[in-house]
Every structure is written in C-alpha cells, then in structure tokens.
PDB file of C-alpha atoms in Angstrom:
ATOM      1  CA  UNK E   1      20.362 -81.929 168.226  1.00 63.00           C
ATOM      2  CA  UNK E   2      23.100 -80.366 166.248  1.00 70.00           C
ATOM      3  CA  UNK E   3      24.457 -76.933 167.244  1.00 69.00           C
ATOM      4  CA  UNK E   4      24.515 -74.279 164.525  1.00 67.00           C
ATOM      5  CA  UNK E   5      27.361 -71.803 164.569  1.00 71.00           C
ATOM      6  CA  UNK E   6      26.546 -68.249 163.487  1.00 67.00           C
ATOM      7  CA  UNK E   7      29.350 -65.780 162.970  1.00 70.00           C
ATOM      8  CA  UNK E   8      30.458 -63.177 160.482  1.00 63.00           C
ATOM      9  CA  UNK E   9      31.156 -59.512 159.907  1.00 64.00           C
ATOM     10  CA  UNK E  10      28.626 -56.796 159.162  1.00 61.00           C
ATOM     11  CA  UNK E  11      29.424 -54.269 156.456  1.00 59.00           C
ATOM     12  CA  UNK E  12      28.328 -50.809 157.643  1.00 57.00           C
ATOM     13  CA  UNK E  13      30.072 -48.824 154.947  1.00 55.00           C
ATOM     14  CA  UNK E  14      26.984 -47.039 153.589  1.00 51.00           C
ATOM     15  CA  UNK E  15      26.550 -43.339 154.348  1.00 49.00           C
ATOM     16  CA  UNK E  16      22.949 -43.717 155.547  1.00 47.00           C
ATOM     17  CA  UNK E  17      22.272 -42.703 159.098  1.00 47.00           C
ATOM     18  CA  UNK E  18      19.873 -44.583 161.383  1.00 45.00           C
ATOM     19  CA  UNK E  19      17.292 -41.793 161.042  1.00 44.00           C
ATOM     20  CA  UNK E  20      17.287 -42.017 157.236  1.00 46.00           C
ATOM     21  CA  UNK E  21      16.777 -45.774 157.430  1.00 46.00           C
ATOM     22  CA  UNK E  22      13.863 -45.410 159.834  1.00 46.00           C
ATOM     23  CA  UNK E  23      12.107 -42.942 157.520  1.00 47.00           C
ATOM     24  CA  UNK E  24      12.404 -39.857 159.730  1.00 46.00           C
ATOM     25  CA  UNK E  25      13.246 -37.562 156.831  1.00 50.00           C
ATOM     26  CA  UNK E  26      10.073 -35.859 155.606  1.00 51.00           C
ATOM     27  CA  UNK E  27       9.863 -34.505 152.093  1.00 55.00           C
ATOM     28  CA  UNK E  28       7.536 -34.347 149.139  1.00 53.00           C
ATOM     29  CA  UNK E  29       9.761 -36.678 147.161  1.00 57.00           C
ATOM     30  CA  UNK E  30       7.277 -39.432 147.886  1.00 63.00           C
ATOM     31  CA  UNK E  31       5.747 -40.334 144.530  1.00 68.00           C
ATOM     32  CA  UNK E  32       2.272 -41.026 145.879  1.00 83.00           C
ATOM     33  CA  UNK E  33       2.093 -37.624 147.621  1.00 81.00           C
ATOM     34  CA  UNK E  34       3.109 -35.831 144.430  1.00 83.00           C
ATOM     35  CA  UNK E  35       0.585 -37.852 142.432  1.00 85.00           C
ATOM     36  CA  UNK E  36      -2.168 -37.032 144.931  1.00 82.00           C
ATOM     37  CA  UNK E  37      -1.380 -33.297 144.793  1.00 83.00           C
ATOM     38  CA  UNK E  38      -1.273 -33.390 140.994  1.00 84.00           C
ATOM     39  CA  UNK E  39      -4.623 -35.226 140.908  1.00 86.00           C
ATOM     40  CA  UNK E  40      -6.185 -32.634 143.238  1.00 85.00           C
ATOM     41  CA  UNK E  41      -4.931 -29.813 140.986  1.00 85.00           C
ATOM     42  CA  UNK E  42      -6.424 -31.519 137.940  1.00 83.00           C
ATOM     43  CA  UNK E  43      -9.782 -32.065 139.668  1.00 83.00           C
ATOM     44  CA  UNK E  44     -10.046 -28.448 140.824  1.00 83.00           C
ATOM     45  CA  UNK E  45     -13.225 -26.999 139.316  1.00 86.00           C
ATOM     46  CA  UNK E  46     -13.322 -23.366 138.181  1.00 86.00           C
ATOM     47  CA  UNK E  47     -14.348 -21.081 141.024  1.00 88.00           C
ATOM     48  CA  UNK E  48     -17.084 -19.420 138.966  1.00 85.00           C
ATOM     49  CA  UNK E  49     -18.776 -22.839 138.719  1.00 86.00           C
ATOM     50  CA  UNK E  50     -18.229 -23.463 142.420  1.00 85.00           C
ATOM     51  CA  UNK E  51     -19.967 -20.245 143.480  1.00 86.00           C
ATOM     52  CA  UNK E  52     -22.555 -20.092 140.676  1.00 84.00           C
ATOM     53  CA  UNK E  53     -25.667 -18.869 142.505  1.00 85.00           C
ATOM     54  CA  UNK E  54     -27.973 -19.642 139.580  1.00 85.00           C
ATOM     55  CA  UNK E  55     -27.547 -23.370 140.310  1.00 85.00           C
ATOM     56  CA  UNK E  56     -28.580 -23.061 143.951  1.00 86.00           C
ATOM     57  CA  UNK E  57     -31.897 -24.782 144.624  1.00 87.00           C
ATOM     58  CA  UNK E  58     -33.692 -26.793 147.246  1.00 87.00           C
ATOM     59  CA  UNK E  59     -33.583 -30.567 146.709  1.00 85.00           C
ATOM     60  CA  UNK E  60     -36.966 -32.142 145.872  1.00 86.00           C
ATOM     61  CA  UNK E  61     -36.642 -35.230 148.065  1.00 86.00           C
ATOM     62  CA  UNK E  62     -34.349 -37.031 150.481  1.00 87.00           C
ATOM     63  CA  UNK E  63     -33.162 -39.318 147.685  1.00 85.00           C
ATOM     64  CA  UNK E  64     -32.429 -36.273 145.530  1.00 85.00           C
ATOM     65  CA  UNK E  65     -30.531 -34.721 148.419  1.00 88.00           C
ATOM     66  CA  UNK E  66     -28.374 -37.830 148.848  1.00 89.00           C
ATOM     67  CA  UNK E  67     -27.642 -38.017 145.128  1.00 90.00           C
ATOM     68  CA  UNK E  68     -26.866 -34.308 144.985  1.00 90.00           C
ATOM     69  CA  UNK E  69     -24.480 -34.419 147.959  1.00 91.00           C
ATOM     70  CA  UNK E  70     -22.683 -37.493 146.582  1.00 91.00           C
ATOM     71  CA  UNK E  71     -22.234 -36.016 143.099  1.00 91.00           C
ATOM     72  CA  UNK E  72     -21.112 -32.619 144.417  1.00 90.00           C
ATOM     73  CA  UNK E  73     -18.634 -34.187 146.844  1.00 90.00           C
ATOM     74  CA  UNK E  74     -17.070 -36.088 143.933  1.00 90.00           C
ATOM     75  CA  UNK E  75     -17.082 -33.087 141.612  1.00 89.00           C
ATOM     76  CA  UNK E  76     -15.920 -30.339 144.001  1.00 90.00           C
ATOM     77  CA  UNK E  77     -13.645 -32.390 146.267  1.00 90.00           C
ATOM     78  CA  UNK E  78     -10.555 -30.298 145.516  1.00 90.00           C
ATOM     79  CA  UNK E  79     -12.490 -27.049 145.981  1.00 91.00           C
ATOM     80  CA  UNK E  80     -13.786 -28.243 149.353  1.00 93.00           C
ATOM     81  CA  UNK E  81     -10.232 -29.137 150.365  1.00 92.00           C
ATOM     82  CA  UNK E  82      -9.048 -25.613 149.537  1.00 93.00           C
ATOM     83  CA  UNK E  83     -11.964 -24.114 151.498  1.00 93.00           C
ATOM     84  CA  UNK E  84     -10.924 -26.200 154.514  1.00 93.00           C
ATOM     85  CA  UNK E  85      -7.284 -25.140 154.125  1.00 93.00           C
ATOM     86  CA  UNK E  86      -8.470 -21.533 153.936  1.00 94.00           C
ATOM     87  CA  UNK E  87     -10.372 -21.986 157.207  1.00 94.00           C
ATOM     88  CA  UNK E  88      -7.239 -23.421 158.848  1.00 93.00           C
ATOM     89  CA  UNK E  89      -5.174 -20.441 157.678  1.00 93.00           C
ATOM     90  CA  UNK E  90      -7.875 -18.016 158.868  1.00 93.00           C
ATOM     91  CA  UNK E  91      -7.979 -19.698 162.271  1.00 91.00           C
ATOM     92  CA  UNK E  92      -4.197 -19.547 162.682  1.00 90.00           C
ATOM     93  CA  UNK E  93      -3.888 -15.932 161.543  1.00 90.00           C
ATOM     94  CA  UNK E  94      -6.683 -14.672 163.797  1.00 91.00           C
ATOM     95  CA  UNK E  95      -5.171 -16.256 166.916  1.00 89.00           C
ATOM     96  CA  UNK E  96      -1.799 -14.623 167.676  1.00 90.00           C
ATOM     97  CA  UNK E  97      -0.724 -17.195 170.275  1.00 91.00           C
ATOM     98  CA  UNK E  98      -1.577 -20.031 167.906  1.00 92.00           C
ATOM     99  CA  UNK E  99       0.424 -18.276 165.205  1.00 92.00           C
ATOM    100  CA  UNK E 100       3.420 -18.008 167.563  1.00 92.00           C
ATOM    101  CA  UNK E 101       3.115 -21.695 168.536  1.00 92.00           C
ATOM    102  CA  UNK E 102       2.998 -22.758 164.880  1.00 92.00           C
ATOM    103  CA  UNK E 103       5.960 -20.528 164.044  1.00 93.00           C
ATOM    104  CA  UNK E 104       7.944 -22.039 166.937  1.00 93.00           C
ATOM    105  CA  UNK E 105       7.152 -25.601 165.847  1.00 93.00           C
ATOM    106  CA  UNK E 106       7.928 -24.976 162.174  1.00 93.00           C
ATOM    107  CA  UNK E 107      11.055 -22.954 163.048  1.00 93.00           C
ATOM    108  CA  UNK E 108      12.288 -25.680 165.398  1.00 90.00           C
ATOM    109  CA  UNK E 109      11.795 -28.377 162.779  1.00 90.00           C
ATOM    110  CA  UNK E 110      13.528 -26.207 160.172  1.00 90.00           C
ATOM    111  CA  UNK E 111      16.426 -25.591 162.557  1.00 88.00           C
ATOM    112  CA  UNK E 112      16.798 -29.338 163.199  1.00 87.00           C
ATOM    113  CA  UNK E 113      16.704 -30.074 159.468  1.00 86.00           C
ATOM    114  CA  UNK E 114      19.325 -27.381 158.738  1.00 84.00           C
ATOM    115  CA  UNK E 115      21.485 -28.499 161.657  1.00 81.00           C
ATOM    116  CA  UNK E 116      21.287 -32.131 160.553  1.00 78.00           C
ATOM    117  CA  UNK E 117      23.841 -31.546 157.815  1.00 71.00           C
ATOM    118  CA  UNK E 118      26.185 -29.658 160.176  1.00 69.00           C
ATOM    119  CA  UNK E 119      26.605 -32.495 162.646  1.00 66.00           C
ATOM    120  CA  UNK E 120      25.388 -33.989 165.889  1.00 69.00           C
ATOM    121  CA  UNK E 121      23.710 -32.024 168.649  1.00 69.00           C
ATOM    122  CA  UNK E 122      25.332 -32.486 172.055  1.00 68.00           C
ATOM    123  CA  UNK E 123      23.154 -32.135 175.157  1.00 67.00           C
ATOM    124  CA  UNK E 124      24.424 -29.501 177.627  1.00 66.00           C
ATOM    125  CA  UNK E 125      28.071 -30.179 176.868  1.00 64.00           C
ATOM    126  CA  UNK E 126      28.037 -33.548 178.635  1.00 66.00           C
ATOM    127  CA  UNK E 127      28.912 -35.480 175.525  1.00 69.00           C
ATOM    128  CA  UNK E 128      25.514 -37.116 175.056  1.00 75.00           C
ATOM    129  CA  UNK E 129      24.492 -36.884 171.411  1.00 78.00           C
ATOM    130  CA  UNK E 130      20.844 -36.501 170.496  1.00 79.00           C
ATOM    131  CA  UNK E 131      19.442 -38.372 167.524  1.00 81.00           C
ATOM    132  CA  UNK E 132      17.217 -36.612 165.015  1.00 84.00           C
ATOM    133  CA  UNK E 133      14.134 -38.344 166.440  1.00 86.00           C
ATOM    134  CA  UNK E 134      15.007 -37.136 169.953  1.00 85.00           C
ATOM    135  CA  UNK E 135      15.459 -33.579 168.669  1.00 86.00           C
ATOM    136  CA  UNK E 136      12.051 -33.611 166.949  1.00 89.00           C
ATOM    137  CA  UNK E 137      10.514 -35.072 170.103  1.00 91.00           C
ATOM    138  CA  UNK E 138      12.051 -32.256 172.145  1.00 89.00           C
ATOM    139  CA  UNK E 139      10.607 -29.582 169.849  1.00 90.00           C
ATOM    140  CA  UNK E 140       7.174 -31.232 170.021  1.00 92.00           C
ATOM    141  CA  UNK E 141       7.303 -31.508 173.817  1.00 93.00           C
ATOM    142  CA  UNK E 142       8.277 -27.859 174.167  1.00 91.00           C
ATOM    143  CA  UNK E 143       5.611 -26.649 171.709  1.00 92.00           C
ATOM    144  CA  UNK E 144       2.778 -28.790 173.177  1.00 92.00           C
ATOM    145  CA  UNK E 145       2.148 -26.441 176.147  1.00 92.00           C
ATOM    146  CA  UNK E 146       2.141 -23.494 173.746  1.00 91.00           C
ATOM    147  CA  UNK E 147      -0.543 -25.156 171.621  1.00 92.00           C
ATOM    148  CA  UNK E 148      -2.511 -26.018 174.767  1.00 92.00           C
ATOM    149  CA  UNK E 149      -2.425 -22.412 175.982  1.00 90.00           C
ATOM    150  CA  UNK E 150      -3.321 -21.137 172.502  1.00 89.00           C
ATOM    151  CA  UNK E 151      -6.456 -23.275 172.475  1.00 90.00           C
ATOM    152  CA  UNK E 152      -5.410 -25.409 169.539  1.00 90.00           C
ATOM    153  CA  UNK E 153      -7.914 -28.122 170.482  1.00 90.00           C
ATOM    154  CA  UNK E 154     -10.812 -25.707 170.205  1.00 92.00           C
ATOM    155  CA  UNK E 155      -9.410 -24.338 166.952  1.00 92.00           C
ATOM    156  CA  UNK E 156      -9.154 -27.831 165.463  1.00 92.00           C
ATOM    157  CA  UNK E 157     -12.751 -28.649 166.327  1.00 95.00           C
ATOM    158  CA  UNK E 158     -13.909 -25.237 165.061  1.00 94.00           C
ATOM    159  CA  UNK E 159     -12.182 -25.843 161.727  1.00 94.00           C
ATOM    160  CA  UNK E 160     -13.638 -29.355 161.447  1.00 94.00           C
ATOM    161  CA  UNK E 161     -17.137 -28.147 162.311  1.00 95.00           C
ATOM    162  CA  UNK E 162     -17.025 -25.118 160.018  1.00 95.00           C
ATOM    163  CA  UNK E 163     -15.596 -27.194 157.148  1.00 94.00           C
ATOM    164  CA  UNK E 164     -18.221 -29.925 157.474  1.00 95.00           C
ATOM    165  CA  UNK E 165     -21.010 -27.345 157.751  1.00 95.00           C
ATOM    166  CA  UNK E 166     -19.898 -25.365 154.682  1.00 94.00           C
ATOM    167  CA  UNK E 167     -19.193 -28.454 152.581  1.00 93.00           C
ATOM    168  CA  UNK E 168     -22.519 -30.129 153.359  1.00 93.00           C
ATOM    169  CA  UNK E 169     -24.416 -26.845 152.893  1.00 93.00           C
ATOM    170  CA  UNK E 170     -22.832 -26.214 149.492  1.00 91.00           C
ATOM    171  CA  UNK E 171     -23.118 -29.843 148.360  1.00 91.00           C
ATOM    172  CA  UNK E 172     -26.794 -30.028 149.299  1.00 91.00           C
ATOM    173  CA  UNK E 173     -27.830 -26.724 147.717  1.00 90.00           C
ATOM    174  CA  UNK E 174     -25.843 -26.840 144.458  1.00 88.00           C
ATOM    175  CA  UNK E 175     -27.900 -28.442 141.686  1.00 86.00           C
ATOM    176  CA  UNK E 176     -26.363 -31.283 139.711  1.00 82.00           C
ATOM    177  CA  UNK E 177     -26.538 -31.608 135.931  1.00 75.00           C
ATOM    178  CA  UNK E 178     -28.119 -34.932 135.080  1.00 66.00           C
ATOM    179  CA  UNK E 179     -26.556 -36.316 131.922  1.00 60.00           C
ATOM    180  CA  UNK E 180     -27.782 -39.815 132.631  1.00 55.00           C
ATOM    181  CA  UNK E 181     -31.297 -40.457 131.246  1.00 49.00           C
ATOM    182  CA  UNK E 182     -31.484 -43.883 132.853  1.00 50.00           C
ATOM    183  CA  UNK E 183     -32.555 -42.479 136.230  1.00 54.00           C
ATOM    184  CA  UNK E 184     -35.745 -44.006 137.538  1.00 59.00           C
ATOM    185  CA  UNK E 185     -38.408 -41.680 138.792  1.00 65.00           C
ATOM    186  CA  UNK E 186     -41.202 -42.900 141.021  1.00 68.00           C
ATOM    187  CA  UNK E 187     -44.701 -41.622 140.501  1.00 73.00           C
ATOM    188  CA  UNK E 188     -47.633 -41.885 142.835  1.00 78.00           C
ATOM    189  CA  UNK E 189     -50.283 -44.285 141.528  1.00 72.00           C
TER     190      UNK E 189
END
C-alpha cells in the first residue's frame, strides 16, 4: 500500500463567525418564510365572510360534514391561524407570570443579539468566552423554571384545545358554496 501525504494551509480570512456558519442567526430574511407569510396574507378571507351567521347550518350527513370541514379548512386557513394567534396572545396577557417569563426570554435574546455586535461575552471575569449558542442556552435554562412556575405547559395545551375546538366548530357549521355540479348524490331506492 502506498502512503498518501496530506498537508496544506487553510484560509480563514472570511469575516463569518462560527455561529453564522452554523445558522444560529434567526431572521425573516429566509425567502421561504417570507413567501409563506405573503401567501397567508393573500389567502386571508374577509372577516365579514368568516363570521357570516346566515351561512351557519347543520350538516345533512357525515359525508357532508367531512366535505364541509375540508373545504372550510382550505378556505379559511389563514383566518384560523389568526384566531389561534389571538388565543395565544390572550393566554399570555391574562397570565402575569407567563407574561414576565416571555418578556425575560425575549429581552434576553434581544440583549444577546444586540451584544453580539459589541464583542464577546466573558464569563465572570475568568477569561472564558461564551459563544452565541452558549449564551442563548443560558437564557433558555434560566427562563425554563419561570415558564414552569407560570404554568406554560397548561397554557400550551389550553391554546391547542381551544384552537382545535373553535376551528372544528366553525368549519363544521359554516355552509360551503357548491360551484361544482358534478357532485354525486345518493338516493334511497
């Protein structure tokens, strides 16, 4: 067998830090996120159509219920998303400790992001520098007990349950306009 010699110099002249290379910087500059938000804004139905009580009716059959829920979920998806976001905001505002925990987490992340441009963070003056990932981990570890004491787990499940209940209730009761005349109807013989 022949030995292969590997040697050379690495060029590390770029101004990118290790955290930027690993994708730790969060922003809405991601094209797919902007496209998704733009698509949700375009698909947002007018609120007067969303809450139109004249279209509320009981479905005639289980098949009609399934069709109605499917069509309404497609049509009002963006509206349902905003209702869920509204429930999250309501839940946070009505729980003061949860509001404080969220403010601490967001403030800590903002502080890290603002401090990132200023320079490295040194731990207790001992000369050990903390990376951006370690700083974010520290903020999360400190805020976790706050979220636990605030009952964030219960709040999350309340929001999920309330969102699913309201979305399914609205989607099942809101009548769908049938523009397709090719629907098959079954008659009893």
